GROMACS .gro file of C-alpha atoms in nm:
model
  425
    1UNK     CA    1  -0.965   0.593   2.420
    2UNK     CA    2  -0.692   0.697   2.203
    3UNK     CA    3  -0.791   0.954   1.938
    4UNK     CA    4  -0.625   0.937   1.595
    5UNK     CA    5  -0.516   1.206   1.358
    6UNK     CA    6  -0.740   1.179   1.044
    7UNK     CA    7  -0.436   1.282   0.861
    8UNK     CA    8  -0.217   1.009   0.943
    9UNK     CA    9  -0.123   0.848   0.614
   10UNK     CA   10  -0.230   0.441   0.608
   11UNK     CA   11  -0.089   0.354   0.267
   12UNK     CA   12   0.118   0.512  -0.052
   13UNK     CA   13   0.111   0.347  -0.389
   14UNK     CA   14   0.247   0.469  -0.734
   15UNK     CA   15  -0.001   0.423  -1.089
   16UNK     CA   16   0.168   0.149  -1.268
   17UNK     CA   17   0.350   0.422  -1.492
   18UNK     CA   18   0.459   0.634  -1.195
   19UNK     CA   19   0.276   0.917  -1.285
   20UNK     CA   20   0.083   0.940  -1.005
   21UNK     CA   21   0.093   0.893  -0.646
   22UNK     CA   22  -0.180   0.784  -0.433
   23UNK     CA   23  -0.218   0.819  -0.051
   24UNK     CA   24  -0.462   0.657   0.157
   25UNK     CA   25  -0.563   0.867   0.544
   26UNK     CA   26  -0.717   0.763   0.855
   27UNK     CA   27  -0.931   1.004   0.824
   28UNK     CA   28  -1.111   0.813   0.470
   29UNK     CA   29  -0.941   1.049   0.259
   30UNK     CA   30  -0.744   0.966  -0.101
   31UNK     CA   31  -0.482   1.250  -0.190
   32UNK     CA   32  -0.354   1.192  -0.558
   33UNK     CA   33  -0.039   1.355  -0.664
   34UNK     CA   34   0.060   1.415  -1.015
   35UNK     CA   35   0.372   1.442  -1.182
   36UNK     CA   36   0.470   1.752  -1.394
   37UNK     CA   37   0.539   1.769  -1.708
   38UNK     CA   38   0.955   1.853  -1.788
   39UNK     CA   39   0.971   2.198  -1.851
   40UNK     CA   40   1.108   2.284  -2.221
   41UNK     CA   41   1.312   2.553  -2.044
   42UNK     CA   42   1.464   2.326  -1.771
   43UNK     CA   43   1.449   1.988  -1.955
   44UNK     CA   44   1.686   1.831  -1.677
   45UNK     CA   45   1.455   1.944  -1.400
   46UNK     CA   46   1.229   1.619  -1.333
   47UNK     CA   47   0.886   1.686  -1.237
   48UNK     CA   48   0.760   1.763  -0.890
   49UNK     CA   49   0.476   1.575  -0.782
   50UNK     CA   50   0.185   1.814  -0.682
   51UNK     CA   51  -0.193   1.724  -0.577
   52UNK     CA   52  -0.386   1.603  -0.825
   53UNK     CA   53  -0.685   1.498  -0.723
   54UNK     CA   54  -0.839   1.482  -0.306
   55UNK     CA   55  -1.161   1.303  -0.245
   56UNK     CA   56  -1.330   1.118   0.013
   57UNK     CA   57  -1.325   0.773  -0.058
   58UNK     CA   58  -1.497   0.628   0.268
   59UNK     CA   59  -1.699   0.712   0.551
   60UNK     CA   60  -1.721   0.649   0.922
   61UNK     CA   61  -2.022   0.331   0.972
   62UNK     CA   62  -2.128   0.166   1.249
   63UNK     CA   63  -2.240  -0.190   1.228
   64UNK     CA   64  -2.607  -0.238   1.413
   65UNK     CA   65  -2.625  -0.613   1.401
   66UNK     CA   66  -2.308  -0.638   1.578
   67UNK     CA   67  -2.264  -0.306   1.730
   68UNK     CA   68  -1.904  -0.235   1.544
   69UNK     CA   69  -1.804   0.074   1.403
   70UNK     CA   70  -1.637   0.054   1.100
   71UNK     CA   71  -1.352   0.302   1.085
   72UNK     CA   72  -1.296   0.508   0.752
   73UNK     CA   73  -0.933   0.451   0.768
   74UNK     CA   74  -0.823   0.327   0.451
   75UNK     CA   75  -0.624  -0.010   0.457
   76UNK     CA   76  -0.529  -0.026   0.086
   77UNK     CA   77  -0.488   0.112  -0.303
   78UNK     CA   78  -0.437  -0.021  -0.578
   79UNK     CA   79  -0.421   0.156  -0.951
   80UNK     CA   80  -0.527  -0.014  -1.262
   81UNK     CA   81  -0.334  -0.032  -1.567
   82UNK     CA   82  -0.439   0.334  -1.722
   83UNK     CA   83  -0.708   0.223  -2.034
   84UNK     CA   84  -0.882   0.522  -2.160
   85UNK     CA   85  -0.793   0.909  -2.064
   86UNK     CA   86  -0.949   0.825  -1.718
   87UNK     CA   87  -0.740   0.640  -1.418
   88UNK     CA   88  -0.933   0.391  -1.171
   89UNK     CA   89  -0.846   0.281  -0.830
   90UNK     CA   90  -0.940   0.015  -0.562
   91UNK     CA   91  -0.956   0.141  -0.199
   92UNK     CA   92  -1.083  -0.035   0.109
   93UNK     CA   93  -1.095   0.002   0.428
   94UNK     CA   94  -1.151  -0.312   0.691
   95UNK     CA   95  -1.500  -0.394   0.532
   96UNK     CA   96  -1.565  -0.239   0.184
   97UNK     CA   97  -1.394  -0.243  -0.155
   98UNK     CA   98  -1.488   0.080  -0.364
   99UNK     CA   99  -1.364   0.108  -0.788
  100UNK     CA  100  -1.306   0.522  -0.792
  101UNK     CA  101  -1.308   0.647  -1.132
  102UNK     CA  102  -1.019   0.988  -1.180
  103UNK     CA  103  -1.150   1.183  -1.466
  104UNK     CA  104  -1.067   1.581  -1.614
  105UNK     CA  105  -1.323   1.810  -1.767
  106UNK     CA  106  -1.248   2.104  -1.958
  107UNK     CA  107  -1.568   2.179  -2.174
  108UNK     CA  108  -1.896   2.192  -2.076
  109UNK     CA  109  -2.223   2.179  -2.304
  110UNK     CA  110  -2.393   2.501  -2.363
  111UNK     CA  111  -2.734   2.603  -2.536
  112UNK     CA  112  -2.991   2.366  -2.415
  113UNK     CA  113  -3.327   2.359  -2.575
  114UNK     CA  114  -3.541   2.278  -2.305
  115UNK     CA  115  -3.373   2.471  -2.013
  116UNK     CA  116  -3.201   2.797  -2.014
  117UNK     CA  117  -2.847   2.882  -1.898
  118UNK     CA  118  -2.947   2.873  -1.538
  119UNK     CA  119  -3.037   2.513  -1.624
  120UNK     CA  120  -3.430   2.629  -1.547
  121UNK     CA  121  -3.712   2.426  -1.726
  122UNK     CA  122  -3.818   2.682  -2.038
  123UNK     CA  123  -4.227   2.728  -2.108
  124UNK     CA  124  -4.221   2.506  -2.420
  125UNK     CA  125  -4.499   2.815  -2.565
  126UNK     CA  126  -4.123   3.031  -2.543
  127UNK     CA  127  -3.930   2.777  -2.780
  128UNK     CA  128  -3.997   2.851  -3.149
  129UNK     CA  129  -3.652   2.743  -3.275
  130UNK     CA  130  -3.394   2.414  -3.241
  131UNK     CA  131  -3.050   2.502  -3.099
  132UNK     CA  132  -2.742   2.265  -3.172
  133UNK     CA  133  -2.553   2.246  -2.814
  134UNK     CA  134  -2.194   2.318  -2.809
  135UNK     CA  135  -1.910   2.261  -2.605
  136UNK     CA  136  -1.744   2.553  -2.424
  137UNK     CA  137  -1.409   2.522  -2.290
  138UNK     CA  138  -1.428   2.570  -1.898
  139UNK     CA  139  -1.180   2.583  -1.586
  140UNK     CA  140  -0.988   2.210  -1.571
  141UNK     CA  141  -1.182   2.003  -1.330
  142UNK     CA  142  -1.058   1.705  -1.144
  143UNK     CA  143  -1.356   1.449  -1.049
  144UNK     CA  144  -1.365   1.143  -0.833
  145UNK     CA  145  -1.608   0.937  -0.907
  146UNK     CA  146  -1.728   0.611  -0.740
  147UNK     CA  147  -1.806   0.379  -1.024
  148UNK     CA  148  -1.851  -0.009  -0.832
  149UNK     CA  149  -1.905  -0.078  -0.446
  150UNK     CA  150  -1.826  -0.371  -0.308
  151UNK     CA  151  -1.940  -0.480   0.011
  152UNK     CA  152  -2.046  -0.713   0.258
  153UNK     CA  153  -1.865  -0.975   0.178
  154UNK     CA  154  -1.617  -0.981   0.484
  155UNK     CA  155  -1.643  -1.052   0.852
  156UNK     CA  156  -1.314  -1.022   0.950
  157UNK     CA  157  -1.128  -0.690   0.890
  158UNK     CA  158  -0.994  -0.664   0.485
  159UNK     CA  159  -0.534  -0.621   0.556
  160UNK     CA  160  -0.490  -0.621   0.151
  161UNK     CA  161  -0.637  -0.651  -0.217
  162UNK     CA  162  -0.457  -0.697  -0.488
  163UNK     CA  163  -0.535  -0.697  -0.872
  164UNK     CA  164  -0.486  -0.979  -1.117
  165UNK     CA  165  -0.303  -0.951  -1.446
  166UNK     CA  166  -0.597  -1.015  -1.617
  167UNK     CA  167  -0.708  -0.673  -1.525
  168UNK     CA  168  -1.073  -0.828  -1.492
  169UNK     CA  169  -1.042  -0.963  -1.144
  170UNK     CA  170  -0.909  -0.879  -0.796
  171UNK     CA  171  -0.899  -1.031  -0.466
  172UNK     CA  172  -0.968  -0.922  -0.107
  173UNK     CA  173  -0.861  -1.046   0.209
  174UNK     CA  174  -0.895  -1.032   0.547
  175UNK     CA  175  -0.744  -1.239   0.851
  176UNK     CA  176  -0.916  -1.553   0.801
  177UNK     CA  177  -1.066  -1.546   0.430
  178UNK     CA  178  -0.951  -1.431   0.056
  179UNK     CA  179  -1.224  -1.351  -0.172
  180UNK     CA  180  -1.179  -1.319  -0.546
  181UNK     CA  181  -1.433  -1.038  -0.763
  182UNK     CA  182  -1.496  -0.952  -1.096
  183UNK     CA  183  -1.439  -0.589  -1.127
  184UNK     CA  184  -1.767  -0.566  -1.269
  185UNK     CA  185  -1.972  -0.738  -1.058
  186UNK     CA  186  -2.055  -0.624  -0.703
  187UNK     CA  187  -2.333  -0.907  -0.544
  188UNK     CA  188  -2.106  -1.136  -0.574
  189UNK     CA  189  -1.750  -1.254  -0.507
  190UNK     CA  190  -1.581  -1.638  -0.467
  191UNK     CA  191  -1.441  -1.733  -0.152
  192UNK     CA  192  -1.096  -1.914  -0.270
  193UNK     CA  193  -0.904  -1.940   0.106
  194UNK     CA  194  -1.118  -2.008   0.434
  195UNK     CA  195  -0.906  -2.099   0.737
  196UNK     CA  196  -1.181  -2.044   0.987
  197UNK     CA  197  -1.149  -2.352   1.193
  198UNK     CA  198  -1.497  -2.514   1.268
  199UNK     CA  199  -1.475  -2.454   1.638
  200UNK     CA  200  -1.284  -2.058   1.683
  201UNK     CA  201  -1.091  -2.211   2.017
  202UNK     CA  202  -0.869  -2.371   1.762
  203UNK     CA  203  -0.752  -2.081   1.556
  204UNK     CA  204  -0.388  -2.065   1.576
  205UNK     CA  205  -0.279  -1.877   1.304
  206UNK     CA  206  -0.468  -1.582   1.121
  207UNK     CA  207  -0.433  -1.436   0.693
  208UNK     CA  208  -0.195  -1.132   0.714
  209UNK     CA  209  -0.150  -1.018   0.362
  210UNK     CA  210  -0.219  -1.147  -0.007
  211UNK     CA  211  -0.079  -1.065  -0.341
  212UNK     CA  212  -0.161  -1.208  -0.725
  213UNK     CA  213   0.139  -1.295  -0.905
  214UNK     CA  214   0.278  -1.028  -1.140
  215UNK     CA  215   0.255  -1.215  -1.515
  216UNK     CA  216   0.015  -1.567  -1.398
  217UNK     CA  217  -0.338  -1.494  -1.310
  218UNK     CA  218  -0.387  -1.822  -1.161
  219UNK     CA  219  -0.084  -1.740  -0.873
  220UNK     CA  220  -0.105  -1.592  -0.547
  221UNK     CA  221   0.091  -1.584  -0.270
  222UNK     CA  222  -0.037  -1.517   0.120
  223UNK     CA  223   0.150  -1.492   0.460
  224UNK     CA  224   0.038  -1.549   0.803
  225UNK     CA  225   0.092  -1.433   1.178
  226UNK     CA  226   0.305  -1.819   1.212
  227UNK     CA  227   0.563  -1.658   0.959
  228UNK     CA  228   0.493  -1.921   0.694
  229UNK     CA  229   0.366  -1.804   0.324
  230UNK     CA  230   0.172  -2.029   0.109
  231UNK     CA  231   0.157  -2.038  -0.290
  232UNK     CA  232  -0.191  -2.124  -0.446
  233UNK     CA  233  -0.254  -2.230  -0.795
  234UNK     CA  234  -0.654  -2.154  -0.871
  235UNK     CA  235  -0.603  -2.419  -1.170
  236UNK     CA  236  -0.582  -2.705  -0.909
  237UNK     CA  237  -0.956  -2.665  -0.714
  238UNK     CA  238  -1.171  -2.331  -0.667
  239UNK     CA  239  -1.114  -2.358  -0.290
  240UNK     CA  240  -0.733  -2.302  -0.234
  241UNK     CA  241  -0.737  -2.480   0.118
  242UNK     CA  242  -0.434  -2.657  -0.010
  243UNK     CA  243  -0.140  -2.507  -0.086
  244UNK     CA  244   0.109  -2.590  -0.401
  245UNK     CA  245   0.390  -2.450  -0.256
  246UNK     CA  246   0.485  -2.369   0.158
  247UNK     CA  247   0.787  -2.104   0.252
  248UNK     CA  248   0.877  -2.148   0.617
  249UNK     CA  249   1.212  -2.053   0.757
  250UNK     CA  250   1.288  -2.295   1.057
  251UNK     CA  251   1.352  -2.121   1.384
  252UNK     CA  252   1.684  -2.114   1.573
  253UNK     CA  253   1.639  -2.307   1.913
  254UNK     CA  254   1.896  -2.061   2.044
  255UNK     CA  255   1.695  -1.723   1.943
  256UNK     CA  256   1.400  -1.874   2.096
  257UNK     CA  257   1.236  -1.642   2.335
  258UNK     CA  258   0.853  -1.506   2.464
  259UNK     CA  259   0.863  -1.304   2.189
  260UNK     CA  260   0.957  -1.534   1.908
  261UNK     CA  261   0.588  -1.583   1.754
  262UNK     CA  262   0.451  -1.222   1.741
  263UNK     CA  263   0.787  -1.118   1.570
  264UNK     CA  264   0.786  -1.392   1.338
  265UNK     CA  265   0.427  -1.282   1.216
  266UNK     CA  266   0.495  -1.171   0.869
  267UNK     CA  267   0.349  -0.783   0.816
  268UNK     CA  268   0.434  -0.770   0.430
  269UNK     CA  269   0.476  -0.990   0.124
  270UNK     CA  270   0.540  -0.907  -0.242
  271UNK     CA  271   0.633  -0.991  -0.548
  272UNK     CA  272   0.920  -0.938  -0.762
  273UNK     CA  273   0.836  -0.747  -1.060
  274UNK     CA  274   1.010  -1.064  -1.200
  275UNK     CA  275   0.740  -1.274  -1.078
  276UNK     CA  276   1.101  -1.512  -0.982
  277UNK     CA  277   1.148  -1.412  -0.615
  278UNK     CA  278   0.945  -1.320  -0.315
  279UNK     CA  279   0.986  -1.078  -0.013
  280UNK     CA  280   0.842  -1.116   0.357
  281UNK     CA  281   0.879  -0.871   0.616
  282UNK     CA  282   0.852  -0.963   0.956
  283UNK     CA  283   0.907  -0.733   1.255
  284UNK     CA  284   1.327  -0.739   1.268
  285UNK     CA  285   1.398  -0.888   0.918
  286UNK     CA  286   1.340  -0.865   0.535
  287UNK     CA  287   1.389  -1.192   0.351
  288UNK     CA  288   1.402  -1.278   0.017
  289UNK     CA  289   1.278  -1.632  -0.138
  290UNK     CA  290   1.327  -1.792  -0.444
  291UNK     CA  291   0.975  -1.938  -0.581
  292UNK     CA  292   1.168  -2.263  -0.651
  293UNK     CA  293   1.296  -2.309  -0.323
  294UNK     CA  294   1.063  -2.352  -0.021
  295UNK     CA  295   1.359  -2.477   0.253
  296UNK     CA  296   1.463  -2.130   0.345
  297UNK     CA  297   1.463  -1.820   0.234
  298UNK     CA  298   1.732  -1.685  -0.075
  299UNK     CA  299   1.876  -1.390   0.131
  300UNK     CA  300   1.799  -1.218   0.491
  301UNK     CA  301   1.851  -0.877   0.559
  302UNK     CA  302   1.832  -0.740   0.939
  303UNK     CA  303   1.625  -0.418   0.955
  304UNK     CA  304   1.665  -0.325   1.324
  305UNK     CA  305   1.853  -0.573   1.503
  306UNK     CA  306   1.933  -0.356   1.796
  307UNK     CA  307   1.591  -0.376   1.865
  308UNK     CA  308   1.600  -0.766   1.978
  309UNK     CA  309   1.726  -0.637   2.376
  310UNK     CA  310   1.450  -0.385   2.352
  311UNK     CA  311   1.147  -0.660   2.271
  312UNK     CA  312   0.991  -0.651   2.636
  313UNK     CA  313   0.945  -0.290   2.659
  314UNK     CA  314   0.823  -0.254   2.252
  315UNK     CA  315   0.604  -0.528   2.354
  316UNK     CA  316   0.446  -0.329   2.647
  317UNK     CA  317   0.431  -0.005   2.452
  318UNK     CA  318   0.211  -0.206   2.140
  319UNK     CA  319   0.517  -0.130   1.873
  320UNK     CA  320   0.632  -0.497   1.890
  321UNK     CA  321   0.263  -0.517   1.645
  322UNK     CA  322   0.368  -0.245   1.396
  323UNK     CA  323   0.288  -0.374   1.049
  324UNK     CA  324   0.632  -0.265   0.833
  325UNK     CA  325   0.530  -0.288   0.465
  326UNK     CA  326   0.828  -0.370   0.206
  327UNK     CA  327   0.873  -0.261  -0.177
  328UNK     CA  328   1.116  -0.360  -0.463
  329UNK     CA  329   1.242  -0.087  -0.687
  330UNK     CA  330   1.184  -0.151  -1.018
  331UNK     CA  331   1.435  -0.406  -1.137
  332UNK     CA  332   1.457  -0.596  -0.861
  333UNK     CA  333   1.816  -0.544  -0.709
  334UNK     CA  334   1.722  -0.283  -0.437
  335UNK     CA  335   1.434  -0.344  -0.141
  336UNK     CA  336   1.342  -0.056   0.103
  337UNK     CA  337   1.161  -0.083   0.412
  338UNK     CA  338   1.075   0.154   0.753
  339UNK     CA  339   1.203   0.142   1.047
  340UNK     CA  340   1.165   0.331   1.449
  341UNK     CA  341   1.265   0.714   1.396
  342UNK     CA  342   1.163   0.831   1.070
  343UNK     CA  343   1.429   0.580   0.958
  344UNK     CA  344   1.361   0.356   0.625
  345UNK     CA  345   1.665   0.158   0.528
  346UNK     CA  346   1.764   0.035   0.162
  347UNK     CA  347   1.914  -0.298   0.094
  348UNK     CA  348   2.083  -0.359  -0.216
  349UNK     CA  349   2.098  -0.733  -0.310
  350UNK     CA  350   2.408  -0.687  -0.578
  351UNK     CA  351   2.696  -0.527  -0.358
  352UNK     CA  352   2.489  -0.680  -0.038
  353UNK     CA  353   2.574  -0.290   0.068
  354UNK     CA  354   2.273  -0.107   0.300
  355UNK     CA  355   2.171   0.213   0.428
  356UNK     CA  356   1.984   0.364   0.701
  357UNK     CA  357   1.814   0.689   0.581
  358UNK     CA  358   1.595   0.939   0.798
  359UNK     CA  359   1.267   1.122   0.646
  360UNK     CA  360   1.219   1.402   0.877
  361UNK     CA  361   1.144   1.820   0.832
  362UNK     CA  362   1.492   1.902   0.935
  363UNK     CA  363   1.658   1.750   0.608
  364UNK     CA  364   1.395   1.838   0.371
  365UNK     CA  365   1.462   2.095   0.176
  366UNK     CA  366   1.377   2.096  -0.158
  367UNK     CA  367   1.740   1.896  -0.357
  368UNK     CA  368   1.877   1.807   0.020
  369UNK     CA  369   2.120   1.537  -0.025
  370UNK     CA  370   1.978   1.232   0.282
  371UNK     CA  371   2.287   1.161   0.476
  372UNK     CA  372   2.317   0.831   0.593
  373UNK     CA  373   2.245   0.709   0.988
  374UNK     CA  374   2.383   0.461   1.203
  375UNK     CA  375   2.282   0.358   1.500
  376UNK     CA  376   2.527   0.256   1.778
  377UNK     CA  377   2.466  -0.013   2.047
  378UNK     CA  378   2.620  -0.007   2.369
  379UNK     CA  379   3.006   0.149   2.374
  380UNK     CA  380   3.093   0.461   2.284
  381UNK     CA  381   2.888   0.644   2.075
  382UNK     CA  382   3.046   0.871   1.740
  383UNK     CA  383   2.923   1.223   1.741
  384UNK     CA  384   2.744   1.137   1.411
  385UNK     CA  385   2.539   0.812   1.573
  386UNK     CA  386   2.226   0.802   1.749
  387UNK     CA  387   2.163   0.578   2.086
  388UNK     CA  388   1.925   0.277   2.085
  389UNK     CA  389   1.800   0.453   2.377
  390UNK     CA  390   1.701   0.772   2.216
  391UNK     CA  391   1.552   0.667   1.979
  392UNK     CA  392   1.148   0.761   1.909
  393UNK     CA  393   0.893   0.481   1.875
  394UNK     CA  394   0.625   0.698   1.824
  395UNK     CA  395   0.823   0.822   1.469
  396UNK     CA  396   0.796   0.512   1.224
  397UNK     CA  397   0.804   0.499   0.894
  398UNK     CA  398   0.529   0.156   0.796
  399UNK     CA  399   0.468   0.287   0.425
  400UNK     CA  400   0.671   0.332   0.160
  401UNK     CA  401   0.624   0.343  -0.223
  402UNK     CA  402   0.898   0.293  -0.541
  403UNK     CA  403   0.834   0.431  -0.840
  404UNK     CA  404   0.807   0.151  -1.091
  405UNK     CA  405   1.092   0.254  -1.378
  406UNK     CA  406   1.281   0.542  -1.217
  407UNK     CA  407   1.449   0.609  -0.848
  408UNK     CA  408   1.187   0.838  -0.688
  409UNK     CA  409   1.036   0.714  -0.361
  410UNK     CA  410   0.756   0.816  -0.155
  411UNK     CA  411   0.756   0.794   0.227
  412UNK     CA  412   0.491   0.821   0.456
  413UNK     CA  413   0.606   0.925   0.835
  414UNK     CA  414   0.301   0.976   1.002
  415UNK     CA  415   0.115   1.242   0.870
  416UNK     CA  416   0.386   1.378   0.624
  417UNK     CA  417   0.470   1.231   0.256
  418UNK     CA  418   0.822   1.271   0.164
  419UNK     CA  419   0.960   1.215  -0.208
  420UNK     CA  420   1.276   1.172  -0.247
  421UNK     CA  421   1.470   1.103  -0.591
  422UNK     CA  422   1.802   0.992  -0.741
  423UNK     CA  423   2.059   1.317  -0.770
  424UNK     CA  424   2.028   1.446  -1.120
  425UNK     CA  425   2.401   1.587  -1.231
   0.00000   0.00000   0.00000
């Protein structure tokens, strides 16, 4: 049995202004971070991000009917679009959705008729006169409140949710099923994808992440372990069993090896901010599609592709299954993703340019500048290169998080969050 760090960090995801920062653990625990305000005396100095807000968002279960336990780990956030002075999220983690409420206090009411200040019931005989509570002004306090719960409506393990532009309605999936909820309803939720085959012998291919459409409510987009993705319009039938639009990139007869269907298996799919283009991650590649063209994909970019010679042992030491998640910065023209070694690397779709960055203690110190990596493969090796062979597989970098206006990125490396930001002059 392999024990986990609690601490590990399972998913990072900005607020949709950027003002906050949310980490998911294994250990069921949210950390939010908060961005400071710019300084009047330093107005050039951007704000830090410093913990906000830490709660417990799920618990460890166990499952008597079927004699599971449900880990705490959490799979997932998403923010809401900010509505009132208080922020909500969505977490989950493989079986249960929960709506957290982030609110501040600073007053508290004082001068209660029927209790005194110790909050102790008074002898009614005592009160001879009617006080008018007020409002003191107390210590700022953070709370995390749970405000909806939603559960039992998966079998299968939940890989992603993702929130409609409606604001009103979000969906959940897991590998073989997508549900769709209304925020404010918990009982219930409407099953819109179901590829469970009638007999399970038949299952070939299994639901590996899901995503609504940024700007049409009625769009969403899901990928599978074949390495196909598959557009659904919920204006054409409440069950989405069949697709209005299919993304498959044929395979090379010459790449063709043992290996070729679990690295085809797409980990990661999202959105342009756009809504115009779409980007898969799969285990050596991130591509990019155009929604009006379904042949092949727009542009490919090759992650790790020294790792191809290295497949048979990353498939006996479990790594060839790493899910690598993907984000777009926020117009569109740059993609990041992780990679083996504390490595993420940055693609930028204009000058076609990349770069291989590393997220580790030794280069971060507060206004470091990264320097870039390279990796070298076979030959001789420059004193500035690292060796496919030294590299650590244990080290990877599978969440990442772009702010959505500015260049500030968060990166998760196990249990460690690193921000990192644009050079100000």
């Amino acid at each position: 049995m392999k024990l986990i760090a609690p601490d590990i960090i399972s998913t990072v995801e900005f607020n949709p202004t950027g003002e906050l920062l949310a980490t998911g653990d294994k250990g069921g625990r949210v950390v939010v971070f908060q961005r400071e305000q710019e300084s009047k005396n330093q107005p050039h100095r951007r704000g830090e991000y410093n913990v906000y807000s830490t709660f417990q968002s799920h618990e460890p279960e166990f499952d008597y009917l079927k004699s599971l336990e449900i880990e705490e780990k959490i799979n997932k956030i998403r923010w809401l679009p900010q509505q009132n002075a208080a922020y909500f999220l969505l977490s989950t983690n493989d079986k249960t959705v929960k709506l957290w409420k982030i609110s501040e206090r600073d007053k508290r009411p004082e001068g209660y008729n029927l209790k005194d200040e110790e909050g102790r019931i008074r002898d009614p005989a005592t009160i001879t006169a009617l006080r008018v509570p007020v409002l003191q002004p107390m210590d700022l306090m953070v709370e995390a409140t749970p405000r909806r719960v939603f559960s039992n409506a998966h079998t299968y393990h939940i890989n992603s949710i993702s929130v409609s532009n409606d604001y009103e309605t979000y969906m959940s999936t897991d590998d073989l099923r997508i549900n769709l909820w209304n925020l404010e309803i918990t009982n219930q939720s409407f099953n819109i994808v179901d590829i469970k085959p009638a007999n399970m012998e038949e299952l070939t291919e299994v639901i590996t992440a899901a995503e609504f459409h940024p700007n049409q409510c009625n769009t969403f987009i899901y990928s599978s372990s074949k390495g196909s993705i598959r557009l659904c319009d919920m204006r054409a039938s409440a069950l989405c069993d069949n697709h209005s639009k299919f993304f498959e990139e044929p395979e090379d007869p010459s790449n063709r090896s043992f290996f070729s269907e679990i690295i085809s298996s797409i980990s990661d799919v999202k959105f342009s901010h756009s809504g115009r283009y779409l980007m898969t991650r799969d285990y050596l590649t991130v591509k990019v599609w155009d929604l009006n063209m379904e042949s092949k994909p727009l542009e490919t970019y090759q992650v790790h592709d020294y790792l191809r010679s290295k497949l048979c042992s990353l498939y006996e030491n479990d790594c060839i299954f790493d899910k690598f998640e993907c984000v777009w910065n926020g117009s569109d023209s740059v993609i990041m993703t992780g990679s083996y070694n504390n490595f993420f690397r940055m693609f930028d779709r204009n000058t076609k340019r990349d770069v291989t960055l590393e997220a580790s203690r030794e280069n971060s110190k507060p206004r470091a500048i990264l320097k870039p990596r390279k990796v070298c493969v076979g030959g001789k090796r420059r004193k500035d290169e690292i060796s496919v062979d030294s590299l650590d597989f244990s080290k990877k970098i599978l969440h990442t998080a772009w702010h959505p206006s500015e260049n500030i990125i968060a990166v998760a490396a196990t249990n460690n969050l690193y921000i990192f930001q644009d050079k100000v002059n």
